[in-house]
Amino acid sequence: MPLTDRIEGAVTRALGTTQGGSAPKQLAEALGYACLPGGARIRPTILLSVAMACGDDKPRMADAAAASLELIHCASLVHDDLPCFDDAEVRRGKPSVHRAYSQPLAVLTGDSLIILAFQTLARAAAVDGARAAQLSLTLSERTGMPNGICAGQGWESEPEIDLGAYHRSKTAALFIAATQMGAISAGHEPEAWYDLGALIGEAFQVADDLRDALLDEATLGKPVGQDDLHGRPNAVAELGVEGAFKHLSDILAGAIASIPSCPGEAALAKIVSMQAERIMPAVPARYQV
Amino acid sequence: MPLTDRIEGAVTRALGTTQGGSAPKQLAEALGYACLPGGARIRPTILLSVAMACGDDKPRMADAAAASLELIHCASLVHDDLPCFDDAEVRRGKPSVHRAYSQPLAVLTGDSLIILAFQTLARAAAVDGARAAQLSLTLSERTGMPNGICAGQGWESEPEIDLGAYHRSKTAALFIAATQMGAISAGHEPEAWYDLGALIGEAFQVADDLRDALLDEATLGKPVGQDDLHGRPNAVAELGVEGAFKHLSDILAGAIASIPSCPGEAALAKIVSMQAERIMPAVPARYQV
């Protein structure tokens, strides 16, 4: 089965459990609105790719892990878009959740998706209890405090930002979760998979900085120039556009080199390269040699 | 060890895991601010009381369950106090989290506490994996959609409210979680413990309606008259003050009668009566016979 079918199937099945007859209608609808249709699904794609590289001996476990990670990512987008953070009007080419529904429903949508992520893993304990618990622990560590995406967002409220901690938690955390949860899903130890996730996360951050600096709003599907607007640190400000492109290539080469020995090592390297091409912004004409 | 020491110890240990050297300072501080000192800790008290009535053979599991439930409750208070919901200035006699810190930090505090709740259960899988997974599933079902407290809050955005579903999810859900998680922690089946939780929840809702209608802000430590203000349904509006007091007594008698046969049945009945007295608002002079 193609990866995208596995991911959409797993996310849709998880969302289905929230739609009981006693559910308030708008919130039930908003949960689907926030997750479907999805974006690039890069995190669950990486997760399943690592699981397959490690043998994917319990695909239902990997599917649950992929869904839980994507649900957390979608939750973070809904909350990050709120007026008190980015105040984004548009997300994935349509009105953000608080614009389409309301602020109360956007807060509750994020909360409900976070809870659903952990519920999805709790249900998967029926497949393998030990792996489900390890997945839940890893996901929580990369989502909450002190090292997860909540911490990353929390840094933006500090008068002085620890740049290393900020980038590791804000962006890299869910990529580290992706590679480590992929390994855990297939019964492998997660430690060896830290570097791959961290490097993909770093690449993603630099690519996002480049996109934020270069592309127009129509192409991106969300407001641009947000980093400048909010005074957040970014690679383009630090290295310039050309320097940031060079840095991005170096990081991706390092990511592929970091892949641990495993049955599907070569295939995984190919997938990481493909994902890298997807995240790489088009080089604008004025920067092409 | 007294129950309050077990609860405070478990909550404090859980919060300790969020305070690493790389944590953003204000968010780390806000997590503690939202949970310590606590309120009445009624939900974890009920949880531990049920666990003890069921033998409490793995107290570390019950402690983790109690902490996770209280963290979820604290998270819900932080988000419910936000300007887009109750816009509460005061909580537990001090400024609400968004007033003391900021709206962004209040959103992140709630998110981080939800995640910490599930992390606490994932860590407890080391004590008993099957019970930890069942606890995580039960907590998620009573917290998220379609039957948890998020659903309850979501009903307030609907043009027409299903009153039964609203009260079951808004208030009773975490009391059902309390009794069922207490049973699960001690290796008992949760089904028989549904009614006790649901009835305590109903009593709590009626008591809250009475308090909201009768008491002054200084005594309550939060703004009063919120239900009237937001047009939410409540027992006093429906039954009058005297009728609501009578209804409350009946529910509590039913709750005690519903306690399943278990080794500590009599002791638990006593504890439920004591908790009932704590939640029962003082009858104002003008309503006393």
XYZ file of C-alpha atoms in Angstrom, chain A residues 17-29 31 72 79-80 82 84-85 102-105 107-108 110-112 114-116 118-119 122-123 125 129 133 136-137 139-147 149-155 157-159 162 165 168, chain B residues 17-29 31 72 79-80 82 84-85 102-105 107-108 110-112 114-116 118-119 122-123 125 129 133 136-137 139-147 149-155 157-159 162 165 168:
126
model
C -13.514 7.796 16.874
C -14.315 11.448 17.721
C -17.584 11.554 15.770
C -20.072 9.812 18.107
C -23.769 10.657 18.120
C -23.347 12.689 21.320
C -20.584 14.939 19.902
C -21.163 18.681 19.536
C -21.424 19.155 15.753
C -19.175 22.130 15.092
C -16.255 20.850 17.141
C -16.587 17.406 15.527
C -16.499 19.077 12.114
C -11.404 18.325 13.924
C -0.077 16.481 17.075
C -2.976 26.688 18.102
C -0.036 28.478 16.434
C -4.504 31.689 16.946
C -2.423 35.484 20.298
C 0.370 33.735 18.317
C -14.203 30.566 16.229
C -11.405 31.040 18.731
C -13.074 28.844 21.373
C -13.500 26.036 18.845
C -8.565 26.086 21.202
C -10.762 23.008 21.712
C -6.102 21.706 19.249
C -6.782 20.222 22.679
C -8.948 17.437 21.254
C -3.575 16.325 21.212
C -5.749 14.011 23.299
C -6.696 11.959 20.232
C -2.383 9.808 22.779
C -5.665 7.909 22.594
C -3.351 3.800 23.867
C -5.624 1.842 21.515
C -1.449 -1.105 23.009
C 1.758 -2.776 24.860
C 3.993 2.935 25.863
C 3.555 7.578 23.933
C 6.581 8.550 26.015
C 5.738 11.588 21.470
C 5.060 13.366 24.769
C 8.740 14.246 25.215
C 8.915 15.802 21.737
C 5.610 17.631 22.173
C 5.553 18.985 25.738
C 8.043 20.552 28.125
C 10.998 21.000 28.405
C 12.092 19.729 24.940
C 7.192 21.882 20.394
C 5.370 23.567 23.301
C 8.771 24.523 24.688
C 9.752 25.814 21.244
C 6.702 28.027 21.080
C 7.299 29.041 24.710
C 10.751 30.391 23.822
C 7.747 34.612 24.990
C 11.229 34.880 26.517
C 13.151 38.177 26.544
C 18.455 30.207 23.559
C 17.088 25.041 22.327
C 15.644 21.928 18.486
C 10.033 16.428 34.644
C 9.114 19.632 32.763
C 11.807 21.768 34.370
C 14.980 20.814 32.451
C 17.858 23.238 31.937
C 16.750 23.863 28.349
C 13.184 24.864 29.271
C 11.938 28.386 28.534
C 11.677 29.969 31.992
C 8.259 31.612 31.971
C 6.417 28.603 30.553
C 8.187 26.318 33.035
C 7.104 28.637 35.857
C 3.087 25.128 34.686
C -5.847 17.425 32.986
C -7.947 27.080 28.939
C -11.497 27.691 30.249
C -9.006 32.320 28.542
C -12.365 33.601 24.419
C -14.153 31.407 27.005
C 0.029 36.072 28.873
C -2.481 34.475 26.541
C 0.194 32.667 24.496
C 1.707 31.216 27.672
C -2.511 28.305 25.751
C 0.888 26.596 25.968
C -2.786 24.037 29.015
C -1.262 22.132 26.100
C 1.837 21.189 28.089
C -2.398 17.764 28.821
C 0.739 16.244 27.307
C 2.317 15.832 30.755
C -0.314 11.296 29.212
C 3.446 11.283 29.695
C 3.406 6.388 29.785
C 6.155 6.467 32.420
C 3.945 1.620 32.099
C 2.018 -1.791 31.032
C -2.536 1.704 28.618
C -4.437 6.354 29.154
C -7.415 5.186 27.091
C -8.401 9.409 30.545
C -8.410 10.287 26.839
C -12.033 9.195 26.423
C -13.140 11.386 29.340
C -11.039 14.349 28.182
C -11.369 14.510 24.384
C -14.123 14.016 21.838
C -16.932 12.925 21.654
C -17.567 12.333 25.401
C -14.542 17.682 28.804
C -13.506 19.132 25.418
C -16.860 17.962 24.065
C -18.567 19.568 27.077
C -16.904 22.896 26.399
C -17.646 22.452 22.683
C -21.381 22.230 23.417
C -20.609 26.850 20.910
C -23.697 25.037 19.610
C -26.924 26.907 18.804
C -28.138 18.584 24.254
C -24.614 15.212 26.774
C -22.157 14.327 31.230
